[in-house]
CSV table of C-alpha atoms in Angstrom, one decimal:
chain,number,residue,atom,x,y,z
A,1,UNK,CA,22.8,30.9,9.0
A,2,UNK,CA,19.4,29.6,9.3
A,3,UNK,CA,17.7,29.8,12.9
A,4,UNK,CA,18.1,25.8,13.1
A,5,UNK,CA,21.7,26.0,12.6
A,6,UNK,CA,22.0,29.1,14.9
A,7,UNK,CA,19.9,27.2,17.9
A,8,UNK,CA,22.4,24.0,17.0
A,9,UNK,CA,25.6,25.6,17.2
A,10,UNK,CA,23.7,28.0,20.5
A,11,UNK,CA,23.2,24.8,22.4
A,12,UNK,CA,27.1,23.7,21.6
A,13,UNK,CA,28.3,26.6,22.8
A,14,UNK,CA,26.0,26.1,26.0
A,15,UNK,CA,27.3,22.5,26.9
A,16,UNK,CA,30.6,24.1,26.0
A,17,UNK,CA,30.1,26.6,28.6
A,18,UNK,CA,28.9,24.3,31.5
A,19,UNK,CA,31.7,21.8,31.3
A,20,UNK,CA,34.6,24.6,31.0
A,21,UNK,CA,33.2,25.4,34.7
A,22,UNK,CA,33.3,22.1,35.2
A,23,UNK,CA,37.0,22.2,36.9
A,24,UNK,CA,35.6,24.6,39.6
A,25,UNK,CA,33.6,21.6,41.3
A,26,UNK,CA,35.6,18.7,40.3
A,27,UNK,CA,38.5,17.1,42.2
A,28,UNK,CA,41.6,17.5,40.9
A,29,UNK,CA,41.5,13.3,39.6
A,30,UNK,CA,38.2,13.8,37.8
A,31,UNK,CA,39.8,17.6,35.9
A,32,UNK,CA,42.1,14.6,34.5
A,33,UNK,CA,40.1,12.0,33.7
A,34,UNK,CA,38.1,15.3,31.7
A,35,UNK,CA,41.2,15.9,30.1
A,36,UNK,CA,41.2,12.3,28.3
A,37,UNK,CA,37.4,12.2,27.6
A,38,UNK,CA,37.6,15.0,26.1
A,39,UNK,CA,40.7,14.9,23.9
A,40,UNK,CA,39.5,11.2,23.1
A,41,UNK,CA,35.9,12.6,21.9
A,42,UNK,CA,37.9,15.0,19.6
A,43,UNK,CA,39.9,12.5,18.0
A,44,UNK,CA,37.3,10.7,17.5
A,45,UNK,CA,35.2,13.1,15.8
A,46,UNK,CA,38.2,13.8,13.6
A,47,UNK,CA,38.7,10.4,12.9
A,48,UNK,CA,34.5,10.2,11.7
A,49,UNK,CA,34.9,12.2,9.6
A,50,UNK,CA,37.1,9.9,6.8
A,51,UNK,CA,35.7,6.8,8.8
A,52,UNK,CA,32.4,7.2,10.0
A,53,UNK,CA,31.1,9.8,6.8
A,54,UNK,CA,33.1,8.3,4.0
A,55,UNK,CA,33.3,4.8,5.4
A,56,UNK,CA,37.3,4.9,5.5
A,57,UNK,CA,37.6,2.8,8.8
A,58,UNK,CA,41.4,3.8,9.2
A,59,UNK,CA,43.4,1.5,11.6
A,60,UNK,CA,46.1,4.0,11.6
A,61,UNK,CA,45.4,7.7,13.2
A,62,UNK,CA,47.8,7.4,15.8
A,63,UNK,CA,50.0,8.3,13.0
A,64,UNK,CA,49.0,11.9,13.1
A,65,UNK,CA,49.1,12.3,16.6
A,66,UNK,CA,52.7,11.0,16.3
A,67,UNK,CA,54.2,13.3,13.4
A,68,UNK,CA,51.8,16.5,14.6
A,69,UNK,CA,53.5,15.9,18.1
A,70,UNK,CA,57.0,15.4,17.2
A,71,UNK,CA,57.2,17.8,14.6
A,72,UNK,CA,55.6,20.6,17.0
A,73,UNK,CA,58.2,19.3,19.6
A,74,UNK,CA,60.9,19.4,17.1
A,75,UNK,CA,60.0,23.4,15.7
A,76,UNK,CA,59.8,24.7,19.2
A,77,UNK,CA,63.0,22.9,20.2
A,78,UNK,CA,64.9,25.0,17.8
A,79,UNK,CA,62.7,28.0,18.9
A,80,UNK,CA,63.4,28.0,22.6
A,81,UNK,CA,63.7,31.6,23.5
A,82,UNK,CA,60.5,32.6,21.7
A,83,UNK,CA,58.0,33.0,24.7
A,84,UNK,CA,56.1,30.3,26.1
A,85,UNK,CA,52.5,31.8,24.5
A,86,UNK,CA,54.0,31.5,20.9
A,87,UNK,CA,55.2,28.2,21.3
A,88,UNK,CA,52.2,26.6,21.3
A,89,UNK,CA,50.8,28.3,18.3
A,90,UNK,CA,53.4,27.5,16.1
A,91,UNK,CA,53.8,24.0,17.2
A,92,UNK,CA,50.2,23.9,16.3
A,93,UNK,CA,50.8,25.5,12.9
A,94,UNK,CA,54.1,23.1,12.5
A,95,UNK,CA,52.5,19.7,13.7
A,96,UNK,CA,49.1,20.8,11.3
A,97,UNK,CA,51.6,21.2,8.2
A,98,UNK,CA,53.5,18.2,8.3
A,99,UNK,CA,50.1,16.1,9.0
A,100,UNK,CA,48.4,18.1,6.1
A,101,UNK,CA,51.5,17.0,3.7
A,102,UNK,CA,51.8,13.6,5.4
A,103,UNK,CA,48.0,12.8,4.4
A,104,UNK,CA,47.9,14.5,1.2
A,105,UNK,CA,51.4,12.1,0.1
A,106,UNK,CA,49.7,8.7,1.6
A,107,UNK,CA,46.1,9.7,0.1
A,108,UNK,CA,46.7,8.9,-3.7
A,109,UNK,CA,48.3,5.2,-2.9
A,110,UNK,CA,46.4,4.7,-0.1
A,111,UNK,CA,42.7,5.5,-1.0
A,112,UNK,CA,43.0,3.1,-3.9
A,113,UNK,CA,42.4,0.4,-1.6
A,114,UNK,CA,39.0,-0.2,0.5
A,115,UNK,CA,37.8,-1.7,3.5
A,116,UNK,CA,39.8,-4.0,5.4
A,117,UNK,CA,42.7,-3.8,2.9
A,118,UNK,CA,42.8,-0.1,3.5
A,119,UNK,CA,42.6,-0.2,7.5
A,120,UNK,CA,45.5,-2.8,7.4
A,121,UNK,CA,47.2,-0.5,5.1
A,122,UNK,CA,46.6,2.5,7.3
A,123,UNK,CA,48.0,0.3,10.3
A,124,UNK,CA,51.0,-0.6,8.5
A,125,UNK,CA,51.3,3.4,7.4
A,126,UNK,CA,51.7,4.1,11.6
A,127,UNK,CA,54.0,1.8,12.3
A,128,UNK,CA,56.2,2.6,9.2
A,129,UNK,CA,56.0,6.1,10.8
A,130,UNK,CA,57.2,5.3,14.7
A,131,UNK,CA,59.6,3.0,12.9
A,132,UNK,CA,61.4,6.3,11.0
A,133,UNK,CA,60.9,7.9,13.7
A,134,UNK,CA,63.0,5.4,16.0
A,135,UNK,CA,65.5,4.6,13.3
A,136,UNK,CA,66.2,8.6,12.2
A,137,UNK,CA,68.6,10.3,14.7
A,138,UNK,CA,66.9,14.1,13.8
A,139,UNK,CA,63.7,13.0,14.8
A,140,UNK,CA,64.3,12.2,18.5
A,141,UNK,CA,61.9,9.4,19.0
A,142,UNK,CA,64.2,6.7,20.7
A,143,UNK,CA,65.4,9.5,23.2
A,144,UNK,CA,62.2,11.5,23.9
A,145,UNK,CA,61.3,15.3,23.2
A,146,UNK,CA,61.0,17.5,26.2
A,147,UNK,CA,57.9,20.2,25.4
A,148,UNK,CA,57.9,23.3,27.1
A,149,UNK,CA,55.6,24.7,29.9
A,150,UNK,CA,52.6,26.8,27.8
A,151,UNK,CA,50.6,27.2,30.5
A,152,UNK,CA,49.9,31.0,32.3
A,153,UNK,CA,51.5,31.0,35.7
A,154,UNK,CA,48.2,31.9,37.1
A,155,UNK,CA,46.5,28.8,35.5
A,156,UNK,CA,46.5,25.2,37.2
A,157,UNK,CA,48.3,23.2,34.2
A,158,UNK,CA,45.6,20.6,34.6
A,159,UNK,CA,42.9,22.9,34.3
A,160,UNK,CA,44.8,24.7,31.2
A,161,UNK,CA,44.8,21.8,28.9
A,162,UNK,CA,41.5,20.9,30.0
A,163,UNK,CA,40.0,24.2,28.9
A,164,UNK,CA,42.1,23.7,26.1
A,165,UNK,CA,40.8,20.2,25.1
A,166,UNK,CA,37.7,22.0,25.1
A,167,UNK,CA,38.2,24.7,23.1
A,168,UNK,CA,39.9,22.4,20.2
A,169,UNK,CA,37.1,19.7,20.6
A,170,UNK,CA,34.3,22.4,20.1
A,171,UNK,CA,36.2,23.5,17.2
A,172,UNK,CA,36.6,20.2,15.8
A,173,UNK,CA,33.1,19.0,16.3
A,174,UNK,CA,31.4,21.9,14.4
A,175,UNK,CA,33.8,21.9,11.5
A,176,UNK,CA,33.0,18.1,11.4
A,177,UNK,CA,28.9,19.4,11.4
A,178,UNK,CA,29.6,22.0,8.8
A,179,UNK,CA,31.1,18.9,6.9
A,180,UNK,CA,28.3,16.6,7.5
A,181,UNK,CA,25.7,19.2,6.6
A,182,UNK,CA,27.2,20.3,3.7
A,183,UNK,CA,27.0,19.1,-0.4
A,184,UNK,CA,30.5,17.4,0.2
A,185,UNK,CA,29.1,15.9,3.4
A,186,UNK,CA,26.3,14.7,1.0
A,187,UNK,CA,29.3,12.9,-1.6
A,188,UNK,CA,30.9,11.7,1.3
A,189,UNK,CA,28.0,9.6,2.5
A,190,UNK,CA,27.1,8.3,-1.1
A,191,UNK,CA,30.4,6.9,-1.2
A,192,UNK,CA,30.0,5.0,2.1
A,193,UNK,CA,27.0,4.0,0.8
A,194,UNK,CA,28.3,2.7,-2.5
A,195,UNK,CA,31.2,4.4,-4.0
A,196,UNK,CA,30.7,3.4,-7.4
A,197,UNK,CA,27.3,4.5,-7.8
A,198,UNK,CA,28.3,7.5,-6.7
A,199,UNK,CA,30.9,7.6,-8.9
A,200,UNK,CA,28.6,7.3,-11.9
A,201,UNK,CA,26.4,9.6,-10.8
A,202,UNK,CA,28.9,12.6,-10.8
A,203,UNK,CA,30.3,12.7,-7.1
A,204,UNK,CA,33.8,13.7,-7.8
A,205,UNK,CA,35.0,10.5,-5.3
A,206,UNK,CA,38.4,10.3,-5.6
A,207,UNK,CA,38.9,13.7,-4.6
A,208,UNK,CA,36.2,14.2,-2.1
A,209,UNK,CA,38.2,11.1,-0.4
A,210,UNK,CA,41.5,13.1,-0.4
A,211,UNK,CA,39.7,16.1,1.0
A,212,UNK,CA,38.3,13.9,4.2
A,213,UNK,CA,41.5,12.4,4.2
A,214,UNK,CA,43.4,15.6,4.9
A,215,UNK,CA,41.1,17.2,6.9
A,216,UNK,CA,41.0,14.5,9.1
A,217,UNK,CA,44.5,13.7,9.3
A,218,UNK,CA,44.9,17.4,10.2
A,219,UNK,CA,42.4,17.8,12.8
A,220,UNK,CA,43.9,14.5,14.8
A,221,UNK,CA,47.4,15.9,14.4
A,222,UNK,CA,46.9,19.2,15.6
A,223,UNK,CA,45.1,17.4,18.9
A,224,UNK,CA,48.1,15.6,19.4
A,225,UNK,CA,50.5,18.6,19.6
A,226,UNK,CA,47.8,19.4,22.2
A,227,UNK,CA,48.5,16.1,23.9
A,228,UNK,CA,52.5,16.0,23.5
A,229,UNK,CA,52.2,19.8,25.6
A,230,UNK,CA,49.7,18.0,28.2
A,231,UNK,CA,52.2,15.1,28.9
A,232,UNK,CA,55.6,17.6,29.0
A,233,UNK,CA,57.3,14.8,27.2
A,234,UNK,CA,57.0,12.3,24.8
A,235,UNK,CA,58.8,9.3,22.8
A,236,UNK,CA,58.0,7.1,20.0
A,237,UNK,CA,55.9,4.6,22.0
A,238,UNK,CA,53.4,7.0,23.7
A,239,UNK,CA,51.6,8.6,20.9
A,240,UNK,CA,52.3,6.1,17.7
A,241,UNK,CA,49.9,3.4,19.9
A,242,UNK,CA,48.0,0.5,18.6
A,243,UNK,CA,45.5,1.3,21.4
A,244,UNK,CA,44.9,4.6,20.6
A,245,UNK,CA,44.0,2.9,16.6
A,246,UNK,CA,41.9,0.3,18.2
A,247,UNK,CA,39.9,3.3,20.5
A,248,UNK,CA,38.9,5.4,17.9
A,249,UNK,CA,36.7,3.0,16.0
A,250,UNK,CA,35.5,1.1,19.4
A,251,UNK,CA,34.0,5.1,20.3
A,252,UNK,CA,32.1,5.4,17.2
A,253,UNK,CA,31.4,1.9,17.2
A,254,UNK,CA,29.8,2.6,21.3
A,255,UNK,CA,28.3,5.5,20.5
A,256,UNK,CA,26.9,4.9,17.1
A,257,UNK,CA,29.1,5.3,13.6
A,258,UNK,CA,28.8,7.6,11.3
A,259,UNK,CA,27.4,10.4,13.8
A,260,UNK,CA,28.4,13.1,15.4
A,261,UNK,CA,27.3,12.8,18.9
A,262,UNK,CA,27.6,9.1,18.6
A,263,UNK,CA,31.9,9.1,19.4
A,264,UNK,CA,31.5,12.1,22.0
A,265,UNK,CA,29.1,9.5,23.7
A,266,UNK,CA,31.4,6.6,22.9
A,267,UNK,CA,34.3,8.5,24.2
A,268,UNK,CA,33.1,10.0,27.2
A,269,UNK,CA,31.7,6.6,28.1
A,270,UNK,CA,34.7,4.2,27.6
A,271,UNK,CA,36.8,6.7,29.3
A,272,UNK,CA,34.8,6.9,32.4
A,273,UNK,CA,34.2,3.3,32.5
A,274,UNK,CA,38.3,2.4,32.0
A,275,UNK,CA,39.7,4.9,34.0
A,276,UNK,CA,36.9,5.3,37.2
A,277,UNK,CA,34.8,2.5,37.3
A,278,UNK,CA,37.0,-0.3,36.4
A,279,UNK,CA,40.7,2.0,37.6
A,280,UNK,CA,41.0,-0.5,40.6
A,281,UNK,CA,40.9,-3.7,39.2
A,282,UNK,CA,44.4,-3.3,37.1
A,283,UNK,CA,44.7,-5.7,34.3
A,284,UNK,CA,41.6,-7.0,34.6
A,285,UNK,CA,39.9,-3.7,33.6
A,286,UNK,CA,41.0,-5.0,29.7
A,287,UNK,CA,38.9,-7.8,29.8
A,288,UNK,CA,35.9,-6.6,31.7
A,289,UNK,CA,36.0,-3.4,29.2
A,290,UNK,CA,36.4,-5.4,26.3
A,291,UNK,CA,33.6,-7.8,27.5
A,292,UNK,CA,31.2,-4.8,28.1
A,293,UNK,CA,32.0,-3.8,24.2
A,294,UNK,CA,30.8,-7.4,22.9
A,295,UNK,CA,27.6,-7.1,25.1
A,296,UNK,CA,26.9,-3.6,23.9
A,297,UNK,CA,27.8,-4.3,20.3
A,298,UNK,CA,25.5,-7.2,20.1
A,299,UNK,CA,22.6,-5.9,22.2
A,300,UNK,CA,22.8,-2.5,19.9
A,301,UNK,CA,24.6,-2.9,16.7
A,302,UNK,CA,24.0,0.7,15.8
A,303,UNK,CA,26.0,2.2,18.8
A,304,UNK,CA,24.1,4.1,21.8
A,305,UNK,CA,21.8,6.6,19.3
A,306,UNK,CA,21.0,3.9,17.0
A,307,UNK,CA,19.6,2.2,20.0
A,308,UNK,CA,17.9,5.2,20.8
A,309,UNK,CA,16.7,5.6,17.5
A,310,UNK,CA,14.9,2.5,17.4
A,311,UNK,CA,13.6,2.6,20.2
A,312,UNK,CA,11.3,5.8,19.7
A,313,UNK,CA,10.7,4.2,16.3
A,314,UNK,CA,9.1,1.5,18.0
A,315,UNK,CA,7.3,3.4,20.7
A,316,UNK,CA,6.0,5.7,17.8
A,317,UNK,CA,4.9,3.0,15.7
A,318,UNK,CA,3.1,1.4,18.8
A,319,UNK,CA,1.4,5.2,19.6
A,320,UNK,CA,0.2,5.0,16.0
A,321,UNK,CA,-0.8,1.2,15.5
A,322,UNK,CA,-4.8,0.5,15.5
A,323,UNK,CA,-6.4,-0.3,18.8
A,324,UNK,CA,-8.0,-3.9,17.6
């Protein structure tokens, strides 16, 4: 690793370090309100990574976080007297599998299609998925899955899963750099840019798409088994949700799409602004929030960095123009 890299992944690992002492300061509302920016950044990292480097705008994540969480909850139920600190684990391991052959199944059909045809298609993917899950009596999703307690009697729960949303969204967020920075990172971007182009110029596209795909689908699904533990119990309704589709793009969208700091900044902002400053005013919260998101989009197209970005072009063209 060169020293840029080192200093990059250094500085990670710093912020990484300052907000898992976070929950020794914060009240016990704001170590929750953590929790969801924080599991909501790693989704949305995961989800860049098909959306925001290929240009796969999927409509239809939630999907993962539905069959990772349900098949975790459905592996440990017929674990049950394996300890607590196993469970987890293999949940993980479960919920990972079953996303990794979900994605790979859906990703020949699926990838065929492009822009809105294949975020409609991806929508239509997560509902077929809470519908099964409803409709099949094995799956549990009309009654509910109880998920058993992981955390270490010595640990706060809340405090647990956030440390825990930590850990997986670090993990998340460099494998997504490693991708970005890498040759397939470099494919991934010329198909974005113009698939067929690349295409003709040797980028092996098709499966370069089924690789994001996967690795993406993954990554969100092994978050959810995360969340499904965090809640203690789940049912079809609370993690196959439309809102949870809709977030993920509005983040990257926010914070700037197709980078990687640009959903952590969309997330952590929407999340703070939905669930502290605009908490109290109940329903009207949807409107104000989804009013702010017009503003922002149209004042800054790019998200918050591309804003940022042009701006110091500007002031650094202005440093450099001619006096007259």
């Amino acid at each position: 690793m060169t020293q840029k890299p080192a200093a990059f992944v250094a500085v990670i690992l710093g912020c990484a370090v300052v907000l898992a002492l976070a929950p020794l300061v914060l009240p016990p509302f704001y170590v929750r309100v953590g929790q969801l920016m924080l599991y909501s950044a790693g989704l949305a990292v995961a989800w860049t990574i098909l959306g925001g480097f290929a240009g796969y705008a999927s409509f239809g994540h939630a999907a993962f976080i539905g069959v990772g969480a349900f098949a975790a909850g459905l592996a440990e139920e017929r674990l049950a007297g394996l300890p607590p600190a196993l469970l987890l684990p293999i949940g993980m391991l479960v919920g990972g599998l079953a996303c990794a052959i979900l994605s790979a199944v859906v990703a020949y059909p699926i990838l065929r299609l492009r822009g809105t045809f294949f975020a409609i298609a991806m929508l239509g993917v997560c509902h077929v998925c809470a519908e099964l899950n409803n409709n099949i009596d094995a799956l549990q999703g009309s009654l509910g899955l109880n998920f058993p307690a992981v955390a270490p009697a010595a640990w706060d729960p809340a405090v647990f899963f956030y440390e825990l949303y930590l850990a997986a969204g670090v993990v998340v967020f460099l494998i997504a750099w490693q991708i970005q920075r890498s040759r397939f990172g470099a494919g991934l971007l010329s198909i974005r840019e113009d698939e067929d182009t690349a295409r003709m110029l040797g980028v092996p596209t098709e499966r370069y798409k089924r690789i994001a795909f996967v690795a993406s689908a993954v990554l969100t699904g092994l978050l959810g088994v995360i969340y499904a533990h965090s809640l203690g119990y789940i049912t079809t309704d609370s993690v196959y949700r439309d809102d949870t589709n809709l977030s993920l793009i509005v983040y990257s969208l926010l914070g700037g799409m197709g980078t990687l700091f640009g959903p952590v900044i969309g997330a952590f902002t929407l999340v703070f602004i939905t669930q502290v400053v605009l908490a109290r005013l109940l329903d009207f919260h949807l409107f104000a929030t989804g009013l702010l998101l017009v503003l922002l989009v149209l004042a800054a197209p790019g998200g918050v960095l591309g804003f940022v970005k042009s701006w110091r072009q500007r002031r650094r063209a202005a440093a450099t123009a001619p006096a007259e």
